[in-house]
Short mmCIF file of the C-alpha atoms (twelve columns), coordinates in Angstrom:
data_MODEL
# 
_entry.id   MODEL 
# 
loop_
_atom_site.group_PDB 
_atom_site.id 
_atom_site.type_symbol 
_atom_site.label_atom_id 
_atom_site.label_alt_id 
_atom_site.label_comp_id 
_atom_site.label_asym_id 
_atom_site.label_seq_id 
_atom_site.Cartn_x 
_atom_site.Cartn_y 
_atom_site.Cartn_z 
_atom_site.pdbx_PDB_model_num 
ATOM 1   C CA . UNK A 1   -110.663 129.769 135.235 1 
ATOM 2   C CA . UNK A 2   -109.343 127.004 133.415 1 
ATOM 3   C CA . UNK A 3   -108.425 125.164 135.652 1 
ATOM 4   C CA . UNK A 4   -111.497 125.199 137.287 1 
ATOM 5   C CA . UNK A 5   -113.542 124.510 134.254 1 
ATOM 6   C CA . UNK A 6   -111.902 120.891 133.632 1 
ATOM 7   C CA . UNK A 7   -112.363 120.543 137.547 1 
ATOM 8   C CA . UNK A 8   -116.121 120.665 136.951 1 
ATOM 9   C CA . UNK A 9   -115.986 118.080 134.185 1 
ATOM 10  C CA . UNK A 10  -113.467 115.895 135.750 1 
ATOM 11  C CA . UNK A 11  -116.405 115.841 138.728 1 
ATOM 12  C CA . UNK A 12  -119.307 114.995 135.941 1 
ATOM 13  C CA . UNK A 13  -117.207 112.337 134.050 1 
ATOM 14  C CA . UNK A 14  -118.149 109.595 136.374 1 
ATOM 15  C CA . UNK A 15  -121.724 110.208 136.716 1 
ATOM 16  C CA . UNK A 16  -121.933 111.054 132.386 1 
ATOM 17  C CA . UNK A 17  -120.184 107.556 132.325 1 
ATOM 18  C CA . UNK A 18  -122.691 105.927 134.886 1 
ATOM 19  C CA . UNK A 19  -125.964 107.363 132.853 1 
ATOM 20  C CA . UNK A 20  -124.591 106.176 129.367 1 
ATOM 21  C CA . UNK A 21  -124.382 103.015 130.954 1 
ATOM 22  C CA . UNK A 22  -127.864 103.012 132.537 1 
ATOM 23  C CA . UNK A 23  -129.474 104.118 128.618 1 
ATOM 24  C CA . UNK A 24  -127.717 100.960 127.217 1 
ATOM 25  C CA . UNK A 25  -130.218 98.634  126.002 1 
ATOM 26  C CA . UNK A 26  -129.521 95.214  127.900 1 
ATOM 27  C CA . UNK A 27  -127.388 92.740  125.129 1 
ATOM 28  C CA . UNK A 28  -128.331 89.226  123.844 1 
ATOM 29  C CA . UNK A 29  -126.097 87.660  125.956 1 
ATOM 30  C CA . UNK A 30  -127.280 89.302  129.130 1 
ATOM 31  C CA . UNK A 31  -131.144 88.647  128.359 1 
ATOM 32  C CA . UNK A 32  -129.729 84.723  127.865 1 
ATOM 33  C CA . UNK A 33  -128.309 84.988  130.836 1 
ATOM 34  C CA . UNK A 34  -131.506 86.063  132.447 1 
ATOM 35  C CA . UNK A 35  -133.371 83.147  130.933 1 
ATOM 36  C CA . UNK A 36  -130.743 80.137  132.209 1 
ATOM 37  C CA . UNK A 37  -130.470 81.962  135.757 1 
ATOM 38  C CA . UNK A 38  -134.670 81.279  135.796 1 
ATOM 39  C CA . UNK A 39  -134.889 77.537  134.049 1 
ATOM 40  C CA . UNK A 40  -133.709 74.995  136.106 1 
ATOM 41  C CA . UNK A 41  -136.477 76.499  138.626 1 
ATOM 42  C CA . UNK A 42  -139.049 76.244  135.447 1 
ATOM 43  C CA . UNK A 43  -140.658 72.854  136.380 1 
ATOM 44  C CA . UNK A 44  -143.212 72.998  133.341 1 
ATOM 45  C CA . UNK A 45  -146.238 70.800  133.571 1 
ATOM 46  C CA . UNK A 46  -146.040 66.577  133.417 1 
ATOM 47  C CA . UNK A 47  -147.657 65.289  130.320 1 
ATOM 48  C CA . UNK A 48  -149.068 68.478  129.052 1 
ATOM 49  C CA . UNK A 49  -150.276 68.356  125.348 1 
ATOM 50  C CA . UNK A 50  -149.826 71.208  122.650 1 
ATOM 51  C CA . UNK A 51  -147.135 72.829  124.620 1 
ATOM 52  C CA . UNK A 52  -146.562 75.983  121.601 1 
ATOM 53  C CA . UNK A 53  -150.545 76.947  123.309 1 
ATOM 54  C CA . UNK A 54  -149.296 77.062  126.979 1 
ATOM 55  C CA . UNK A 55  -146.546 79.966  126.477 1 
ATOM 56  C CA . UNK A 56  -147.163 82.213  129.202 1 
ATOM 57  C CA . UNK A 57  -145.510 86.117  129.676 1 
ATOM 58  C CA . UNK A 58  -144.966 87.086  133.214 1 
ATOM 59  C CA . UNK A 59  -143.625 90.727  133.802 1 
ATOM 60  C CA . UNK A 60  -141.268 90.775  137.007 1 
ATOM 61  C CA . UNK A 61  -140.498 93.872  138.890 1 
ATOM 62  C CA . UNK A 62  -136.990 93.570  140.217 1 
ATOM 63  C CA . UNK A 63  -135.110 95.547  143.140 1 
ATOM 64  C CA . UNK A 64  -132.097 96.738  142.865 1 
ATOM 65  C CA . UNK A 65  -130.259 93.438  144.397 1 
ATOM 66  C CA . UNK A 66  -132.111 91.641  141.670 1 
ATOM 67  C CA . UNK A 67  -134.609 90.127  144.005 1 
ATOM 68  C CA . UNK A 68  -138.199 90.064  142.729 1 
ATOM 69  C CA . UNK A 69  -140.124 92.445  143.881 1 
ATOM 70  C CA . UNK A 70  -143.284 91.573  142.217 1 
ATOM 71  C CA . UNK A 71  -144.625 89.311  139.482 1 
ATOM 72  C CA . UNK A 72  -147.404 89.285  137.360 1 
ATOM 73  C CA . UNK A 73  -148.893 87.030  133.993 1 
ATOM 74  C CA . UNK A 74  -149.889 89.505  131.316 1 
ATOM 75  C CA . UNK A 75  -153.461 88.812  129.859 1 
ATOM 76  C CA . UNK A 76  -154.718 87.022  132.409 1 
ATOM 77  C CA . UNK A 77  -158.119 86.820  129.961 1 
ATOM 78  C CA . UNK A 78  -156.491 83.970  128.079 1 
ATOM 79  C CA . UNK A 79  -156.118 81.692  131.906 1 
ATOM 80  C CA . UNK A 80  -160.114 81.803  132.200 1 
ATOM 81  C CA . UNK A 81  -161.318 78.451  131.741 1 
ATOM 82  C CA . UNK A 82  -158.134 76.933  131.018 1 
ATOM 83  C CA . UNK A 83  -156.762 74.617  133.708 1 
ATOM 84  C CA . UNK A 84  -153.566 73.670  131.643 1 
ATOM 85  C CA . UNK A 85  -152.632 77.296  130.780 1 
ATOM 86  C CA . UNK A 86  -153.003 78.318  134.438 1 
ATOM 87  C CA . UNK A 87  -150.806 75.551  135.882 1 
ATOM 88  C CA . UNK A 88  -147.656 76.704  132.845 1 
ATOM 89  C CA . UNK A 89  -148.388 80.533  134.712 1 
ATOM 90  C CA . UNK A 90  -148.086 78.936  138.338 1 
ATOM 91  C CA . UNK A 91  -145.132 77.002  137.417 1 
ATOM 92  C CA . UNK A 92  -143.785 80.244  135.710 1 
ATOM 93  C CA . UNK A 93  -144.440 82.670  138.974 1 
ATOM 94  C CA . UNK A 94  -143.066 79.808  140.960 1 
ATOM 95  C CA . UNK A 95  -140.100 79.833  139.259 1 
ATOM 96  C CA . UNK A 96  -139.165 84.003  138.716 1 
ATOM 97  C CA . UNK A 97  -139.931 83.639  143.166 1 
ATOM 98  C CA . UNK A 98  -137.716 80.319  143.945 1 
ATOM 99  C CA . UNK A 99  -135.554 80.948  146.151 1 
ATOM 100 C CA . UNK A 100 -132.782 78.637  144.142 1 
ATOM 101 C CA . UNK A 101 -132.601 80.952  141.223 1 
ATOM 102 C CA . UNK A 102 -132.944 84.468  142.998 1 
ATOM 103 C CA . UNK A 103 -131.569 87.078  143.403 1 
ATOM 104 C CA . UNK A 104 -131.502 87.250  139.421 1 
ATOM 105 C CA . UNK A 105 -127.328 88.570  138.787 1 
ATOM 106 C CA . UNK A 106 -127.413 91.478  136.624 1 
ATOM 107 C CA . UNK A 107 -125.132 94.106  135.858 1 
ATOM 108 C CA . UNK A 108 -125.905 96.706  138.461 1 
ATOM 109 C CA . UNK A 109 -125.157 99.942  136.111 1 
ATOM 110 C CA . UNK A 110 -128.258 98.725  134.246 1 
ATOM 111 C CA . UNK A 111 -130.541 98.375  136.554 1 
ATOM 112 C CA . UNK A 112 -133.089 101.369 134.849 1 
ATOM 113 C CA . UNK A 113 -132.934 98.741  132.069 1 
ATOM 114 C CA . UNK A 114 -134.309 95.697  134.124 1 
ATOM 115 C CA . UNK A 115 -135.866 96.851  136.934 1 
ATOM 116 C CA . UNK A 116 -139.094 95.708  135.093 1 
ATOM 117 C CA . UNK A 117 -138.829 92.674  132.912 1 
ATOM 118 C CA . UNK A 118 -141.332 90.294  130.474 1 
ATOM 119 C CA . UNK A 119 -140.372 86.737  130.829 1 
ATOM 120 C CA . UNK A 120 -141.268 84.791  127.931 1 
ATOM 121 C CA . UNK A 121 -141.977 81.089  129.389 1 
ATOM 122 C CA . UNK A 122 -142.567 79.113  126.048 1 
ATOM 123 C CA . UNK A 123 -142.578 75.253  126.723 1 
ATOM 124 C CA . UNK A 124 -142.159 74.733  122.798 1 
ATOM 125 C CA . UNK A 125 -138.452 76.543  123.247 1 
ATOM 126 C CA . UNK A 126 -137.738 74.918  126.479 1 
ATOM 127 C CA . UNK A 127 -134.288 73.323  126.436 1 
ATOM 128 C CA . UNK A 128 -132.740 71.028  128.656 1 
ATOM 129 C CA . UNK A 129 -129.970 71.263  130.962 1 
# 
């Protein structure tokens, strides 16, 4: 009986192991890491003014080879009327759906975690290189 009994939780172990993983908020470095993989592919707007107004959020569905699935720009209200804000959201879906920078490499065992991501695309933060 014994015997048996650590049998069953030798056989859970690795699947416990693999669901801790999955409930593991995604780290600093990994979200970073996210961000560079998406930048060079970022080709923000020539000339535009006031660039802190233009920050766009685009939500990204992702499967599980951390293609894009779908994208989206969250409050799509605020594009209405505003030629310059539209064109930092098109160069924002363009870039989470270039080729060049997916499939998106994240750690598999987290996928529950970023399956579904917000991209913050703030041309006031953008670095170079």
């Amino acid at each position: 009986m014994a015997q048996s009994d650590r049998d069953r939780t030798a056989a859970r172990t690795p699947e416990g192991v693999k669901a801790a993983a999955r409930s593991l908020p995604m780290t600093l470095s990994e979200i970073e890491a996210v961000r560079r993989q998406i930048q060079p592919c970022w080709n923000f707007p020539a000339g535009a003014q006031d660039a802190g107004s233009l920050r766009v959020l685009i939500r990204i569905w992702l499967n599980r080879d951390g293609s894009v699935r779908d994208a989206k720009v969250l409050d799509q209200g605020r594009l209405a009327g505003n030629s310059k804000l539209r064109a930092a959201a098109d160069a924002g879906l363009r870039a989470v759906n270039n080729p060049r920078c997916s499939p998106l490499r994240l750690p598999p065992e987290k996928f529950d975690r970023w399956k579904v991501l917000t991209i913050d695309f703030d041309p006031s933060k953008l670095k170079s290189g």
